[in-house]
Amino acid sequence: MKRSKQWDVRGAVGLAGVFHFLHCWASGCLLPFLTLYLRHLGLTASMTGIIMTAKHLVALVWRPVSSALARRHNKRRVVIIGSVICSAMAAMILLLFPPTGVSMESGSCNVSQLNANHTVYEFDSTTREPRTTPQTFSTRVAYSAEPKMRFTEGHRAMAVNHSANSVTKSASETQTVEAGSDEISSQEALETKTTQGHPPKRKSRSLRRREEKQEETDMETARSEFLGSLKVMDAQHQMFFLVMIVVGIWEVMAAPLEWTADDGLHEYLDFVDATDRHGTVKPWRHLGTAGGMGSTGILVSILYCLIGTVLHFYAYAMFMVIMVPVAALLPLYRHKRERLPGSGLKALLLVRGDPRAMLCAITALVTGMASSAISDFLLWLMQDHSASELQMGITLALAPLCQAVFAPLNGSVARFLKSHGRLLLLGILGLSLQCLYYSFLWAPWAALPAQLLAGLSTSALWWSIEAQCADTASPGTERAVFRVFEALSLDLGAGLGSLLGGFVVQKFGLGVLFQGTAVMLALWSITLAVLQWRIPRQRRINYSRLLAADASEVSESESDQDNDWLEKAMEEDKGNNNWRSSEK
């Protein structure tokens, strides 16, 4: 007798939670700090915005296509494992690019930690006597992938000994050296004349020295040219195009991961009729993102003088490699029946046909633009206020941590406000206040209250979007409708926000970017409130209540029919009895 296959729903959900936790931890180690690394490479704000826009647009196009192809050919596990490995390798390519020399300074690696005060000997050109100048080496080091400890104790000792020996020379020795130099110069002149008349077979020492110096100069020039084949561009534009190509390849490798794994888990749970457990994975994503941001910021701050900020890339690659055995055990399932084609197009038509869903879609686009501009250039603003990696990491981790903590309050908040439209307005106003607060930032730690507000505002926005999806979607299209809003916010809106934000920062500065974003969100919140008031509210149809009502009506009609039949039978029986009695 063939045994039936056992389906461990609890274990499947737990393993999926671990997978998404590790994936978001790896992403939190690197992605929030990526624009800061691009700034180190010497790219301007507009170049950084264009690169991030290309990244979001690649995800917008390739993520749904790759997910559909993986399901169609039943290669989800292969796609997930390949995406994990290839994205880790593609991210490490960025470490091969040297800075172009216009990088901005960030975390400081104070050389005075090794030796606080050092005496530098300088020479007075008039008296030729040494004068001591105590200096403290507190040079700030650029945000880099290599530690910038260039001053060692050996170099300092050599410099001091050399200066002391040069001071003790006598005047007679100095004259001897000058005389010797005159003799060498006259000898070189005679050799030059001899070579002009009768060129010798062997080159003189002076010519060889000159040739060696010329070769060294040529080699240094060749090293400074990063792309010798593209001599038309300067080094900065060469770096820009190379980084954009690498980031595009990286996104092509990483984009299929999340949707493919999520689709496999959902079909698995749908097969065993446990789709209500799918939402329990989401808090683990927020916790993983917060953990990656905070832990990497702390470690980079501690180990900055030893290995530099290359730890961001190594942490990302390490956690992606750890994900491989988890991905090999990830619960995936593919229904035998094919999915109905055109589900995405049907979801777009559903959103387009509902006025309130259209308002929610525009809100998702606008808030996606604002969130992308904030996330791309917030660390630039903190860096200008001398923030360390520790402060950056803890500040960024606070927002997803709040989203994970307040996730269970979704239903209670919605019931309290009695309308997800009000919740949507509160989320937009919260983001507007956050941007306005950032424009007047005065210290790195002052960003913590704004990040707390950002976590609450983002949670309110997505709670409202989920409620709108439940109102708009027809049975079987809930996930497709939600992904329409998700793509509008996280991909299309984020790409537009990065592009516009980069050009605004390039032309007007960081303060104008945050103030303009705050004004844009405030104006849209007012417009949204007016439009929601003008659009008539459609009553939500509860299909379960309708089914229950239909069942009760059917039962009542059947009971009525039974009563009618019984009454007829009793009347007939009574009539028959009367007829028999009359015959008697």
Coordinates of C-alpha atoms in Angstrom, one line a residue:
M1 CA 0.0 0.0 0.0
K2 CA 1.5 3.4 -1.0
R3 CA 2.0 5.8 1.8
S4 CA 0.7 9.3 1.5
K5 CA 3.1 12.2 1.4
Q6 CA 3.4 14.2 4.6
W7 CA 3.2 18.0 4.4
D8 CA 4.9 19.8 7.3
V9 CA 3.4 23.2 7.1
R10 CA 5.0 24.5 10.3
G11 CA 8.4 23.4 9.3
A12 CA 8.0 24.8 5.7
V13 CA 7.0 28.2 7.0
G14 CA 9.9 28.2 9.5
L15 CA 12.5 27.3 6.9
A16 CA 11.1 29.9 4.6
G17 CA 11.4 32.4 7.4
V18 CA 15.0 31.5 7.9
F19 CA 15.7 31.9 4.2
H20 CA 14.2 35.3 4.0
F21 CA 15.8 36.4 7.2
L22 CA 19.3 35.5 5.9
H23 CA 18.5 37.1 2.5
C24 CA 17.4 40.4 4.1
W25 CA 20.3 40.3 6.5
A26 CA 22.7 40.0 3.6
S27 CA 20.9 42.8 1.7
G28 CA 21.0 45.0 4.8
C29 CA 24.8 44.6 5.1
L30 CA 25.5 46.3 1.7
L31 CA 22.6 47.8 -0.2
P32 CA 21.8 50.7 2.2
F33 CA 25.5 51.7 2.1
L34 CA 25.9 51.3 -1.7
T35 CA 25.4 55.0 -2.5
L36 CA 28.0 55.9 0.1
Y37 CA 30.5 53.6 -1.6
L38 CA 29.7 55.2 -5.0
R39 CA 30.5 58.5 -3.4
H40 CA 33.8 57.1 -2.4
L41 CA 34.5 56.0 -5.9
G42 CA 34.3 59.7 -6.9
L43 CA 30.9 59.6 -8.6
T44 CA 28.7 62.7 -8.4
A45 CA 25.2 62.8 -7.1
S46 CA 23.7 62.7 -10.6
M47 CA 25.8 59.8 -11.6
T48 CA 24.8 57.9 -8.4
G49 CA 21.2 58.6 -9.1
I50 CA 21.4 57.3 -12.7
I51 CA 23.1 54.1 -11.5
M52 CA 20.4 53.5 -8.9
T53 CA 17.7 54.2 -11.4
A54 CA 19.2 51.6 -13.8
K55 CA 19.2 49.1 -10.9
H56 CA 15.5 49.7 -10.2
L57 CA 14.5 49.6 -13.8
V58 CA 16.3 46.3 -14.3
A59 CA 14.4 44.8 -11.4
L60 CA 11.1 46.2 -12.7
V61 CA 11.5 44.4 -16.0
W62 CA 13.4 41.3 -15.1
R63 CA 11.9 40.2 -11.8
P64 CA 8.4 39.2 -13.1
V65 CA 9.8 37.7 -16.3
S66 CA 12.4 35.6 -14.5
S67 CA 9.8 34.4 -12.0
A68 CA 7.4 33.3 -14.7
L69 CA 10.1 31.5 -16.7
A70 CA 11.3 29.7 -13.5
R71 CA 7.7 28.4 -12.9
R72 CA 7.1 27.5 -16.5
H73 CA 10.2 25.4 -16.8
N74 CA 10.0 24.1 -13.2
K75 CA 13.5 25.3 -12.4
R76 CA 12.7 27.4 -9.3
R77 CA 15.3 25.8 -7.1
V78 CA 18.0 26.1 -9.7
V79 CA 17.2 29.7 -10.3
I80 CA 17.3 30.5 -6.5
I81 CA 20.6 28.8 -5.9
G82 CA 22.2 30.3 -9.0
S83 CA 20.9 33.7 -8.1
V84 CA 22.4 33.5 -4.6
I85 CA 25.8 32.5 -5.8
C86 CA 26.0 34.8 -8.9
S87 CA 24.8 37.9 -7.0
A88 CA 27.5 37.4 -4.4
M89 CA 30.2 37.1 -7.0
A90 CA 28.9 40.1 -9.0
A91 CA 28.9 42.4 -5.9
M92 CA 32.5 41.6 -5.2
I93 CA 33.5 43.0 -8.6
L94 CA 32.9 46.5 -7.3
L95 CA 35.9 46.1 -5.0
L96 CA 38.2 46.0 -8.1
F97 CA 37.5 49.6 -9.0
P98 CA 39.9 52.2 -7.5
P99 CA 38.7 55.6 -6.5
T100 CA 39.1 58.3 -9.1
G101 CA 40.6 60.8 -6.7
V102 CA 37.5 63.0 -6.0
S103 CA 36.1 60.8 -3.2
M104 CA 34.6 62.5 -0.2
E105 CA 35.8 61.9 3.3
S106 CA 33.9 59.8 5.8
G107 CA 34.8 57.9 8.9
S108 CA 38.1 59.0 10.5
C109 CA 41.0 56.7 11.2
N110 CA 43.0 58.9 13.6
V111 CA 46.7 58.3 13.3
S112 CA 47.1 59.9 16.7
Q113 CA 45.7 56.7 18.2
L114 CA 49.1 55.1 17.6
N115 CA 51.3 58.1 18.6
A116 CA 49.5 61.2 19.8
N117 CA 52.1 63.8 19.4
H118 CA 55.0 63.7 16.9
T119 CA 57.8 66.2 16.4
V120 CA 58.4 67.2 12.8
Y121 CA 61.7 68.8 11.9
E122 CA 61.7 71.5 9.3
F123 CA 64.5 73.6 8.0
D124 CA 64.7 77.3 7.9
S125 CA 65.8 78.4 4.5
T126 CA 67.7 81.4 5.9
T127 CA 69.6 80.0 8.8
R128 CA 69.8 76.4 7.7
E129 CA 69.0 75.4 11.3
P130 CA 66.3 72.9 12.2
R131 CA 63.2 74.1 13.9
T132 CA 60.9 71.7 15.7
T133 CA 57.2 71.8 15.1
P134 CA 55.0 69.5 17.2
Q135 CA 52.1 68.3 15.2
T136 CA 49.3 65.9 15.8
F137 CA 48.4 63.6 13.0
S138 CA 44.6 63.6 13.0
T139 CA 44.0 63.2 9.3
R140 CA 40.6 62.0 8.3
V141 CA 40.6 59.1 5.9
A142 CA 38.4 58.8 2.8
Y143 CA 35.6 56.2 2.8
S144 CA 37.4 53.4 1.2
A145 CA 37.8 49.7 0.8
E146 CA 41.4 49.8 2.2
P147 CA 42.7 51.1 5.4
K148 CA 44.6 54.4 5.0
M149 CA 47.3 54.0 7.6
R150 CA 50.2 55.3 5.6
F151 CA 52.3 56.8 8.3
T152 CA 54.2 54.1 10.3
E153 CA 56.6 54.4 13.1
G154 CA 59.5 53.3 10.9
H155 CA 58.9 56.1 8.4
R156 CA 58.8 58.6 11.2
A157 CA 62.1 57.3 12.6
M158 CA 63.7 57.4 9.2
A159 CA 62.5 61.0 8.7
V160 CA 63.8 62.1 12.1
N161 CA 67.2 60.4 11.7
H162 CA 67.6 61.8 8.2
S163 CA 66.9 65.4 9.3
A164 CA 69.3 65.0 12.3
N165 CA 72.1 63.7 10.1
S166 CA 71.6 66.5 7.6
V167 CA 71.8 69.1 10.4
T168 CA 75.2 67.9 11.7
K169 CA 77.0 68.3 8.4
S170 CA 79.7 70.9 8.4
A171 CA 80.0 73.8 6.1
S172 CA 83.2 72.3 4.6
E173 CA 81.4 69.1 3.7
T174 CA 78.6 71.1 2.1
Q175 CA 81.2 72.9 0.0
T176 CA 82.8 69.6 -1.0
V177 CA 79.4 68.2 -2.0
E178 CA 78.8 71.3 -4.1
A179 CA 82.2 71.0 -5.8
G180 CA 81.5 67.3 -6.5
S181 CA 78.2 68.2 -8.0
D182 CA 79.9 70.8 -10.3
E183 CA 82.4 68.2 -11.4
I184 CA 79.6 65.7 -12.2
S185 CA 77.8 68.3 -14.2
S186 CA 80.9 69.2 -16.2
Q187 CA 81.6 65.6 -16.8
E188 CA 78.1 65.1 -18.1
A189 CA 78.5 68.1 -20.4
L190 CA 81.7 66.6 -21.9
E191 CA 80.0 63.2 -22.3
T192 CA 77.1 64.9 -24.1
K193 CA 79.5 66.7 -26.5
T194 CA 81.4 63.4 -27.1
T195 CA 78.1 61.6 -27.9
Q196 CA 77.2 64.3 -30.4
G197 CA 80.4 64.0 -32.3
H198 CA 81.1 60.3 -31.9
P199 CA 78.2 58.3 -30.4
P200 CA 79.5 55.7 -28.1
K201 CA 78.5 52.1 -28.0
R202 CA 77.4 52.3 -24.4
K203 CA 75.1 54.9 -22.8
S204 CA 76.4 57.1 -20.1
R205 CA 75.1 56.9 -16.5
S206 CA 73.3 60.2 -16.8
L207 CA 71.4 59.1 -19.9
R208 CA 70.5 55.8 -18.3
R209 CA 69.2 57.6 -15.2
R210 CA 67.1 59.9 -17.4
E211 CA 65.7 57.0 -19.2
E212 CA 64.9 55.1 -16.0
K213 CA 63.1 58.2 -14.6
Q214 CA 61.2 58.5 -17.9
E215 CA 60.1 54.9 -17.7
E216 CA 59.0 55.3 -14.1
T217 CA 57.0 58.4 -15.1
D218 CA 55.4 56.5 -18.0
M219 CA 54.5 53.6 -15.7
E220 CA 52.9 55.9 -13.1
T221 CA 50.9 57.6 -15.9
A222 CA 49.7 54.2 -17.2
R223 CA 48.6 53.2 -13.7
S224 CA 46.6 56.4 -13.3
E225 CA 44.7 55.7 -16.5
F226 CA 42.1 53.1 -15.5
L227 CA 40.7 52.6 -18.9
G228 CA 43.4 53.2 -21.5
S229 CA 41.1 52.1 -24.4
L230 CA 38.6 54.9 -23.6
K231 CA 40.9 57.9 -23.7
V232 CA 38.1 60.1 -24.9
M233 CA 36.5 60.1 -21.4
D234 CA 38.1 61.2 -18.2
A235 CA 38.6 58.7 -15.3
Q236 CA 35.3 59.7 -13.6
H237 CA 33.1 59.0 -16.5
Q238 CA 35.0 55.7 -17.2
M239 CA 34.3 54.7 -13.6
F240 CA 30.6 55.7 -14.0
F241 CA 29.9 53.5 -17.0
L242 CA 31.8 50.6 -15.6
V243 CA 30.0 50.7 -12.3
M244 CA 26.6 51.0 -14.0
I245 CA 27.4 47.9 -16.1
V246 CA 28.4 45.9 -13.0
V247 CA 25.4 47.1 -10.9
G248 CA 23.1 46.1 -13.8
I249 CA 24.6 42.7 -14.0
W250 CA 24.4 42.3 -10.3
E251 CA 20.7 43.2 -10.3
V252 CA 20.0 40.7 -13.2
M253 CA 21.5 38.0 -10.9
A254 CA 19.8 39.1 -7.7
A255 CA 16.3 40.1 -9.0
P256 CA 14.8 36.6 -9.5
L257 CA 15.5 35.5 -6.0
E258 CA 12.7 37.0 -3.9
W259 CA 9.7 36.5 -6.1
T260 CA 10.7 33.0 -7.2
A261 CA 11.1 31.8 -3.6
D262 CA 7.9 33.5 -2.5
D263 CA 5.9 32.0 -5.4
G264 CA 7.1 28.5 -4.5
L265 CA 6.2 28.9 -0.9
H266 CA 2.7 30.3 -1.7
E267 CA 1.9 27.4 -4.0
Y268 CA 3.1 25.0 -1.4
L269 CA 0.8 26.5 1.2
D270 CA -2.0 26.8 -1.3
F271 CA -1.8 23.1 -2.1
V272 CA -2.3 22.2 1.6
D273 CA -4.9 24.9 2.1
A274 CA -2.7 27.0 4.5
T275 CA -2.2 30.3 2.7
D276 CA -3.1 32.2 5.9
R277 CA 0.3 31.2 7.2
H278 CA 2.1 33.0 4.4
G279 CA 2.0 36.4 6.1
T280 CA 4.0 35.1 9.1
V281 CA 7.2 35.3 7.0
K282 CA 7.1 39.1 6.6
P283 CA 8.3 40.1 10.1
W284 CA 11.4 38.0 9.6
R285 CA 12.3 40.1 6.6
H286 CA 12.2 43.3 8.6
L287 CA 14.2 41.7 11.5
G288 CA 16.9 40.5 9.0
T289 CA 17.2 43.9 7.4
A290 CA 17.5 45.6 10.8
G291 CA 20.1 43.1 11.9
G292 CA 22.2 43.4 8.8
M293 CA 22.3 47.2 8.9
G294 CA 23.0 47.5 12.6
S295 CA 25.6 44.7 12.9
T296 CA 27.6 45.7 9.9
G297 CA 27.7 49.3 10.9
I298 CA 29.0 48.3 14.4
L299 CA 31.6 46.0 12.9
V300 CA 32.9 48.4 10.3
S301 CA 33.1 51.1 12.9
I302 CA 35.3 48.8 15.1
L303 CA 37.4 47.3 12.4
Y304 CA 37.7 50.4 10.1
C305 CA 41.4 51.0 10.7
L306 CA 42.2 47.3 10.0
I307 CA 40.2 46.4 6.9
G308 CA 38.2 49.4 6.0
T309 CA 34.6 49.4 4.7
V310 CA 35.3 46.3 2.5
L311 CA 33.6 44.5 5.3
H312 CA 30.2 45.5 3.8
F313 CA 30.9 43.4 0.7
Y314 CA 32.4 40.5 2.6
A315 CA 29.5 40.3 4.9
Y316 CA 27.0 40.3 2.0
A317 CA 28.9 37.5 0.2
M318 CA 29.2 35.5 3.4
F319 CA 25.5 35.5 4.2
M320 CA 24.6 34.8 0.6
V321 CA 26.9 31.7 0.7
I322 CA 25.2 30.6 4.0
M323 CA 21.9 30.8 2.2
V324 CA 22.8 28.1 -0.3
P325 CA 22.1 25.0 1.9
V326 CA 18.9 26.7 3.1
A327 CA 17.9 27.3 -0.5
A328 CA 18.5 23.6 -1.3
L329 CA 16.0 22.6 1.4
L330 CA 13.5 25.4 0.8
P331 CA 9.9 24.1 0.4
L332 CA 8.8 24.7 -3.2
Y333 CA 5.8 23.3 -5.0
R334 CA 4.4 23.7 -8.5
H335 CA 0.7 23.1 -9.3
K336 CA 0.1 20.6 -12.0
R337 CA -2.5 22.9 -13.5
E338 CA -1.1 25.9 -15.4
R339 CA -1.6 29.3 -14.0
L340 CA -4.1 31.4 -15.9
P341 CA -2.2 33.7 -18.3
G342 CA -2.5 37.4 -18.1
S343 CA -2.9 37.6 -14.4
G344 CA -0.7 40.7 -14.2
L345 CA -2.7 42.4 -17.0
K346 CA -6.0 41.5 -15.2
A347 CA -4.6 43.0 -12.0
L348 CA -3.7 46.3 -13.8
L349 CA -7.3 46.4 -15.3
L350 CA -8.7 45.9 -11.8
V351 CA -6.7 48.8 -10.4
R352 CA -7.5 51.0 -13.3
G353 CA -11.2 50.4 -13.0
D354 CA -11.4 51.3 -9.3
P355 CA -11.0 55.1 -8.6
R356 CA -9.8 54.5 -5.0
A357 CA -7.4 51.9 -6.2
M358 CA -6.0 54.4 -8.7
L359 CA -5.5 56.9 -6.0
C360 CA -3.7 54.3 -3.9
A361 CA -1.5 53.4 -6.9
I362 CA -0.5 57.1 -7.5
T363 CA 0.2 57.3 -3.7
A364 CA 2.5 54.2 -4.0
L365 CA 4.3 55.8 -6.8
V366 CA 4.8 59.1 -5.0
T367 CA 5.9 57.6 -1.7
G368 CA 8.2 55.3 -3.6
M369 CA 9.9 58.3 -5.1
A370 CA 10.3 60.0 -1.8
S371 CA 11.5 56.9 0.0
S372 CA 14.1 56.2 -2.7
A373 CA 15.4 59.8 -2.5
I374 CA 15.7 59.5 1.3
S375 CA 17.4 56.2 1.3
D376 CA 19.9 57.1 -1.4
F377 CA 21.1 60.4 0.1
L378 CA 20.4 60.2 3.8
L379 CA 23.9 58.7 4.5
W380 CA 25.4 61.5 2.4
L381 CA 23.7 64.0 4.7
M382 CA 24.9 62.1 7.8
Q383 CA 28.4 61.9 6.4
D384 CA 28.5 65.6 6.0
H385 CA 27.7 65.9 9.7
S386 CA 30.7 63.7 10.5
A387 CA 28.7 60.5 11.3
S388 CA 30.5 57.3 11.9
E389 CA 29.6 53.8 10.5
L390 CA 28.2 53.0 14.0
Q391 CA 25.8 55.9 13.9
M392 CA 24.7 55.2 10.3
G393 CA 24.0 51.5 10.9
I394 CA 22.0 52.0 14.1
T395 CA 20.0 54.9 12.6
L396 CA 19.1 52.9 9.5
A397 CA 18.2 49.7 11.5
L398 CA 15.6 51.5 13.6
A399 CA 13.1 51.9 10.8
P400 CA 12.7 48.2 9.8
L401 CA 12.9 47.2 13.5
C402 CA 9.8 49.4 14.2
Q403 CA 8.0 47.8 11.2
A404 CA 8.7 44.3 12.7
V405 CA 7.6 45.3 16.2
F406 CA 4.4 47.1 15.1
A407 CA 3.3 44.5 12.5
P408 CA 0.9 42.7 14.9
L409 CA -1.0 46.0 15.3
N410 CA -2.2 46.1 11.7
G411 CA -5.7 44.8 12.4
S412 CA -6.3 46.9 15.6
V413 CA -5.1 50.2 13.9
A414 CA -7.3 49.5 10.9
R415 CA -10.4 48.8 13.1
F416 CA -9.7 52.0 15.2
L417 CA -9.5 54.3 12.1
K418 CA -12.5 52.4 10.4
S419 CA -11.0 53.3 7.0
H420 CA -7.7 52.5 5.3
G421 CA -7.9 55.8 3.5
R422 CA -7.3 57.7 6.7
L423 CA -4.4 55.4 7.4
L424 CA -2.9 56.2 4.0
L425 CA -3.1 59.9 4.7
L426 CA -1.3 59.5 8.1
G427 CA 1.5 57.5 6.4
I428 CA 2.0 60.3 3.8
L429 CA 2.0 63.0 6.5
G430 CA 4.5 61.0 8.5
L431 CA 6.9 60.7 5.6
S432 CA 6.6 64.5 4.9
L433 CA 7.5 65.3 8.5
Q434 CA 10.4 62.9 8.3
C435 CA 11.8 64.7 5.2
L436 CA 11.3 68.1 6.8
Y437 CA 13.1 67.0 9.9
Y438 CA 16.1 65.7 7.9
S439 CA 16.5 69.0 6.1
F440 CA 17.3 70.6 9.5
L441 CA 19.5 67.8 10.8
W442 CA 22.2 69.1 13.1
A443 CA 23.9 66.0 14.5
P444 CA 24.1 62.3 13.5
W445 CA 22.2 60.9 16.5
A446 CA 19.4 63.5 15.9
A447 CA 18.2 61.3 13.0
L448 CA 16.9 58.6 15.4
P449 CA 13.4 60.2 16.0
A450 CA 12.9 60.6 12.3
Q451 CA 13.7 57.0 11.7
L452 CA 11.2 55.9 14.3
L453 CA 8.6 58.0 12.5
A454 CA 9.7 56.5 9.2
G455 CA 9.0 53.0 10.5
L456 CA 5.5 53.9 11.6
S457 CA 4.7 55.8 8.4
T458 CA 5.9 53.0 6.1
S459 CA 4.0 50.4 8.1
A460 CA 0.8 52.5 7.8
L461 CA 1.3 52.9 4.1
W462 CA 1.6 49.2 3.4
W463 CA -1.2 48.3 5.8
S464 CA -3.4 50.7 3.8
I465 CA -2.2 49.2 0.5
E466 CA -3.0 45.7 1.6
A467 CA -6.5 46.7 2.7
Q468 CA -7.0 48.4 -0.7
C469 CA -5.9 45.2 -2.5
A470 CA -8.4 43.2 -0.5
D471 CA -11.1 45.6 -1.7
T472 CA -10.0 45.7 -5.3
A473 CA -9.0 42.2 -6.1
S474 CA -11.3 39.5 -7.4
P475 CA -10.9 35.9 -6.1
G476 CA -7.5 34.5 -7.1
T477 CA -5.9 37.9 -8.0
E478 CA -5.0 39.2 -4.6
R479 CA -1.2 38.6 -5.0
A480 CA -1.2 40.0 -8.5
V481 CA -2.9 43.2 -7.4
F482 CA -0.5 43.6 -4.5
R483 CA 2.5 43.1 -6.8
V484 CA 1.2 45.9 -9.0
F485 CA 1.4 48.3 -6.1
E486 CA 4.7 46.8 -5.0
A487 CA 6.3 47.3 -8.4
L488 CA 4.9 50.9 -8.7
S489 CA 6.5 51.8 -5.3
L490 CA 9.7 49.8 -5.0
D491 CA 10.8 49.7 -8.6
L492 CA 9.2 52.4 -10.8
G493 CA 8.8 55.0 -8.1
A494 CA 12.2 54.2 -6.6
G495 CA 13.8 54.6 -10.0
L496 CA 12.2 58.0 -10.6
G497 CA 13.1 59.2 -7.1
S498 CA 16.7 58.2 -7.5
L499 CA 17.0 60.0 -10.8
L500 CA 15.3 63.2 -9.8
G501 CA 17.0 63.1 -6.4
G502 CA 20.5 62.8 -7.9
F503 CA 20.0 65.8 -10.2
V504 CA 18.5 67.9 -7.4
V505 CA 21.4 67.2 -5.1
Q506 CA 23.8 67.9 -7.9
K507 CA 22.3 71.3 -8.6
F508 CA 20.8 72.6 -5.3
G509 CA 22.2 70.4 -2.5
L510 CA 20.9 67.9 0.1
G511 CA 18.9 70.4 2.1
V512 CA 16.8 71.4 -0.9
L513 CA 16.2 67.7 -1.8
F514 CA 14.7 66.9 1.6
Q515 CA 12.7 70.1 1.8
G516 CA 11.3 69.7 -1.7
T517 CA 10.3 66.1 -0.9
A518 CA 8.5 67.2 2.2
V519 CA 6.6 69.8 0.3
M520 CA 5.7 67.3 -2.5
L521 CA 4.3 64.8 0.0
A522 CA 2.3 67.5 1.9
L523 CA 0.7 68.7 -1.3
W524 CA -0.2 65.2 -2.4
S525 CA -1.7 64.4 1.0
I526 CA -4.0 67.4 0.7
T527 CA -5.0 66.5 -2.9
L528 CA -5.6 62.9 -1.8
A529 CA -7.9 63.9 1.0
V530 CA -10.0 66.1 -1.3
L531 CA -10.2 63.4 -4.0
Q532 CA -11.2 60.7 -1.4
W533 CA -13.9 63.0 -0.1
R534 CA -15.3 63.6 -3.7
I535 CA -15.2 59.9 -4.8
P536 CA -18.3 58.0 -3.6
R537 CA -17.5 55.1 -1.3
Q538 CA -18.4 51.7 -2.6
R539 CA -19.6 49.2 -0.1
R540 CA -17.4 46.2 0.2
I541 CA -19.1 42.9 -0.7
N542 CA -18.5 40.2 1.8
Y543 CA -18.7 37.0 -0.2
S544 CA -18.7 34.7 2.8
R545 CA -21.8 36.5 4.2
L546 CA -23.5 36.2 0.8
L547 CA -22.8 32.5 0.7
A548 CA -24.1 32.1 4.3
A549 CA -27.2 34.1 3.3
D550 CA -27.8 31.9 0.2
A551 CA -27.4 28.8 2.3
S552 CA -30.0 30.0 4.8
E553 CA -32.4 31.0 2.1
V554 CA -32.1 27.6 0.5
S555 CA -32.7 25.9 3.8
E556 CA -35.8 28.1 4.5
S557 CA -37.2 27.4 1.1
E558 CA -36.7 23.7 1.5
S559 CA -38.5 23.8 4.9
D560 CA -41.3 25.8 3.4
Q561 CA -41.7 23.2 0.7
D562 CA -41.7 20.4 3.3
N563 CA -44.4 22.3 5.2
D564 CA -46.5 22.8 2.1
W565 CA -46.3 19.1 1.2
L566 CA -47.3 18.0 4.7
E567 CA -50.2 20.4 4.8
K568 CA -51.4 19.1 1.4
A569 CA -51.0 15.5 2.5
M570 CA -53.0 16.2 5.7
E571 CA -55.7 18.0 3.7
E572 CA -56.0 15.0 1.2
D573 CA -56.1 12.6 4.1
K574 CA -58.8 14.6 5.8
G575 CA -60.8 14.7 2.5
N576 CA -60.5 11.0 2.0
N577 CA -61.7 10.4 5.6
N578 CA -64.7 12.6 5.0
W579 CA -65.6 10.8 1.8
R580 CA -65.5 7.4 3.5
S581 CA -67.7 8.6 6.3
S582 CA -70.3 10.0 3.9
E583 CA -70.4 6.6 2.1
K584 CA -71.1 4.8 5.3

